CSV table of C-alpha atoms in Angstrom, one decimal:
chain,number,residue,atom,x,y,z
A,1260,MET,CA,40.2,37.2,-33.1
A,1261,ALA,CA,38.0,34.1,-33.6
A,1262,SER,CA,35.9,33.8,-36.6
A,1263,VAL,CA,32.4,34.7,-36.3
A,1264,ALA,CA,29.2,33.4,-37.9
A,1265,LEU,CA,25.7,34.6,-38.0
A,1266,VAL,CA,23.3,31.7,-37.2
A,1267,SER,CA,19.7,32.0,-37.9
A,1268,VAL,CA,16.8,29.4,-37.4
A,1269,LEU,CA,13.2,30.1,-38.5
A,1270,GLY,CA,10.6,27.4,-37.8
A,1271,PRO,CA,7.9,26.1,-35.9
A,1272,ASP,CA,8.0,27.1,-32.2
A,1273,ARG,CA,8.4,24.2,-29.8
A,1274,VAL,CA,9.0,23.6,-26.2
A,1275,GLY,CA,12.9,23.1,-25.8
A,1276,LEU,CA,13.8,24.8,-29.0
A,1277,VAL,CA,16.4,27.3,-27.5
A,1278,ALA,CA,17.7,24.5,-25.2
A,1279,ALA,CA,18.4,22.2,-28.3
A,1280,ILE,CA,20.2,24.9,-30.3
A,1281,ALA,CA,22.3,26.2,-27.3
A,1282,GLU,CA,23.2,22.7,-26.2
A,1283,HIS,CA,24.3,21.8,-29.7
A,1284,LEU,CA,26.4,25.1,-30.0
A,1285,PHE,CA,27.9,24.5,-26.6
A,1286,ASP,CA,28.9,21.0,-27.4
A,1287,VAL,CA,30.6,22.0,-30.7
A,1288,GLY,CA,32.6,24.8,-28.7
A,1289,VAL,CA,30.7,27.7,-30.0
A,1290,ASN,CA,30.6,30.8,-27.7
A,1291,LEU,CA,27.3,32.8,-28.0
A,1292,ARG,CA,27.6,36.5,-28.5
A,1293,ASP,CA,24.4,38.6,-29.2
A,1294,THR,CA,21.5,36.4,-29.5
A,1295,THR,CA,17.8,36.9,-29.8
A,1296,PHE,CA,14.9,34.7,-29.7
A,1297,ALA,CA,11.2,35.2,-30.4
A,1298,ALA,CA,8.1,33.3,-30.8
A,1299,LEU,CA,6.4,34.8,-33.8
A,1300,GLY,CA,2.8,33.4,-33.9
A,1301,SER,CA,3.2,29.5,-34.1
A,1302,GLY,CA,6.7,30.0,-35.5
A,1303,ALA,CA,9.9,31.2,-33.8
A,1304,GLU,CA,13.1,32.7,-34.7
A,1305,PHE,CA,16.7,32.3,-33.2
A,1306,VAL,CA,19.5,34.5,-34.2
A,1307,ALA,CA,23.0,34.5,-32.9
A,1308,LEU,CA,26.3,35.8,-33.5
A,1309,CYS,CA,28.7,32.9,-32.7
A,1310,GLU,CA,32.5,32.9,-32.1
A,1311,LEU,CA,33.7,29.7,-33.7
A,1312,PRO,CA,36.7,27.6,-32.6
A,1313,ALA,CA,39.5,27.3,-35.1
A,1314,ASP,CA,38.4,24.1,-36.5
A,1315,LEU,CA,34.8,24.8,-37.2
A,1316,THR,CA,33.1,26.7,-40.2
A,1317,ALA,CA,29.9,28.3,-40.5
A,1318,ALA,CA,29.0,25.3,-42.9
A,1319,ASP,CA,29.7,22.9,-40.1
A,1320,ILE,CA,27.5,24.8,-37.7
A,1321,GLU,CA,24.7,24.7,-40.3
A,1322,ALA,CA,25.1,21.1,-41.1
A,1323,GLY,CA,25.0,20.1,-37.4
A,1324,LEU,CA,22.0,22.0,-36.5
A,1325,LYS,CA,20.1,20.5,-39.5
A,1326,LEU,CA,20.5,17.2,-37.7
A,1327,LEU,CA,18.7,18.0,-34.7
A,1328,PRO,CA,15.2,16.7,-34.4
A,1329,GLU,CA,13.9,19.8,-32.7
A,1330,LEU,CA,14.6,21.8,-35.9
A,1331,ASP,CA,12.8,19.5,-38.2
A,1332,GLY,CA,10.8,21.8,-40.7
A,1333,ALA,CA,13.0,24.9,-39.9
A,1334,GLU,CA,15.1,27.0,-42.2
A,1335,ILE,CA,18.6,27.1,-40.8
A,1336,ARG,CA,21.4,29.2,-41.9
A,1337,ALA,CA,24.9,29.9,-40.8
A,1338,VAL,CA,27.0,32.3,-42.7
A,1339,PRO,CA,30.4,34.2,-41.9
A,1340,TYR,CA,29.7,37.4,-40.2
A,1341,ALA,CA,31.5,40.2,-42.2
A,1342,PHE,CA,31.0,43.0,-39.8
A,1343,ASP,CA,32.7,43.8,-36.5
A,1344,PRO,CA,30.8,42.0,-33.7
A,1345,SER,CA,31.6,44.5,-31.2
A,1346,PRO,CA,29.2,47.4,-31.0
A,1347,GLY,CA,30.3,51.0,-31.6
A,1348,PRO,CA,29.1,53.9,-29.6
A,1349,ALA,CA,25.7,53.9,-31.5
A,1350,GLY,CA,25.1,50.4,-30.1
A,1351,ASN,CA,25.2,51.6,-26.6
A,1352,ILE,CA,21.6,51.7,-25.3
A,1353,THR,CA,20.7,54.9,-23.6
A,1354,HIS,CA,17.0,54.6,-23.4
A,1355,ARG,CA,14.4,52.0,-23.5
A,1356,ILE,CA,10.9,53.4,-24.8
A,1357,THR,CA,7.6,51.4,-24.5
A,1358,ILE,CA,4.7,52.8,-26.7
A,1359,SER,CA,1.3,51.0,-26.1
A,1360,GLY,CA,-2.4,51.4,-27.0
A,1361,GLY,CA,-4.5,50.5,-29.9
A,1362,ASP,CA,-2.9,49.3,-33.2
A,1363,GLN,CA,-1.9,52.3,-35.4
A,1364,LEU,CA,-0.9,51.7,-39.0
A,1365,GLY,CA,2.4,52.9,-39.8
A,1366,LEU,CA,3.4,53.6,-35.9
A,1367,VAL,CA,6.8,51.9,-36.3
A,1368,ALA,CA,7.5,54.0,-39.5
A,1369,ARG,CA,6.7,57.3,-37.8
A,1370,LEU,CA,8.6,56.8,-34.6
A,1371,SER,CA,11.6,55.5,-36.6
A,1372,GLU,CA,11.6,58.7,-38.5
A,1373,VAL,CA,11.6,60.6,-35.2
A,1374,PHE,CA,14.7,58.7,-34.0
A,1375,LYS,CA,16.3,59.3,-37.4
A,1376,GLN,CA,15.5,63.1,-37.1
A,1377,TYR,CA,17.5,63.3,-33.9
A,1378,GLU,CA,20.3,60.9,-34.9
A,1379,ALA,CA,19.3,58.2,-32.5
A,1380,ASN,CA,20.1,54.7,-33.5
A,1381,ILE,CA,17.5,51.9,-32.9
A,1382,VAL,CA,19.6,49.0,-31.3
A,1383,ARG,CA,16.5,46.6,-30.6
A,1384,LEU,CA,12.9,46.8,-31.5
A,1385,GLU,CA,10.2,44.5,-30.6
A,1386,ALA,CA,6.6,45.2,-31.6
A,1387,ARG,CA,3.8,42.8,-30.5
A,1388,LYS,CA,-0.1,42.8,-30.8
A,1389,LEU,CA,-1.2,41.1,-27.5
A,1390,PRO,CA,-4.1,38.7,-27.6
A,1391,ASP,CA,-7.7,40.0,-26.8
A,1392,SER,CA,-7.4,37.9,-23.5
A,1393,GLU,CA,-4.5,40.2,-22.5
A,1394,GLY,CA,-6.3,43.6,-23.5
A,1395,GLY,CA,-5.6,43.3,-27.2
A,1396,LEU,CA,-2.9,46.2,-27.0
A,1397,TYR,CA,-0.4,46.6,-29.5
A,1398,VAL,CA,3.1,47.2,-27.5
A,1399,THR,CA,6.1,48.4,-29.2
A,1400,ARG,CA,9.5,48.6,-27.4
A,1401,PHE,CA,12.6,50.4,-28.6
A,1402,ALA,CA,16.2,50.2,-27.1
A,1403,VAL,CA,17.9,53.2,-28.6
A,1404,SER,CA,21.1,55.2,-28.4
A,1405,ILE,CA,20.3,58.7,-28.4
A,1406,PRO,CA,23.3,61.4,-28.7
A,1407,ALA,CA,23.6,63.3,-25.4
A,1408,GLY,CA,22.8,66.7,-27.2
A,1409,GLN,CA,19.6,65.3,-28.8
A,1410,THR,CA,18.1,63.5,-25.8
A,1411,ASP,CA,15.5,66.0,-24.5
A,1412,LEU,CA,14.2,66.9,-27.8
A,1413,CYS,CA,14.0,63.4,-29.2
A,1414,LEU,CA,12.2,62.0,-26.1
A,1415,ALA,CA,9.7,64.9,-26.1
A,1416,THR,CA,9.0,64.4,-29.8
A,1417,VAL,CA,8.5,60.5,-29.5
A,1418,SER,CA,6.2,61.3,-26.4
A,1419,ASN,CA,4.1,63.9,-28.3
A,1420,THR,CA,3.9,61.6,-31.4
A,1421,ALA,CA,2.6,58.9,-29.1
A,1422,GLY,CA,0.1,61.1,-27.4
A,1423,SER,CA,-1.1,62.5,-30.7
A,1424,LEU,CA,-2.1,59.0,-31.6
A,1425,SER,CA,-3.7,58.3,-28.1
A,1426,LEU,CA,-0.8,55.8,-27.1
A,1427,SER,CA,0.9,55.8,-23.8
A,1428,CYS,CA,4.7,56.4,-23.8
A,1429,GLN,CA,7.1,55.0,-21.1
A,1430,VAL,CA,10.7,55.9,-21.0
A,1431,GLU,CA,13.7,54.7,-19.1
A,1432,GLU,CA,17.2,55.5,-19.0
A,1433,SER,CA,19.6,52.6,-19.5
A,1434,SER,CA,23.2,52.0,-18.7
A,1435,LEU,CA,23.5,48.9,-21.0
């Protein structure tokens, strides 16, 4: 198997940021695996598992990215990835759940405990406070892997927890 590196970039958000990173990685022969990008206020974060060609190291990737003008002022890290990059069964998303409404202190903690109680694995999490011009809602999205025998009880508890906080809950099954 090819060597794998975890590449992370945290810095100011700019138009063309993802394009500059992806183009550089492509140019040096890197194959992107799981990759995420998020604008975080005026900053941005790019994280990717990267399959490296035999003649390239994580240090080479980091050094090359640091030369890109689009990444001026960013924190850049590339390190060997010590875990299996292929997801196991707990990485298969069975449901996507969106909770929205007013901001609630401890919301992510409470819902995370529900998933833990039913042995559901959170595969992806996104929580975002929308600007007042977009309704000012707090929207939390979970992509989870719920064991088959726990699905109904887990989803009912998530829905009840959201309802007790006057939040809406939408659930969709996922095959991805």
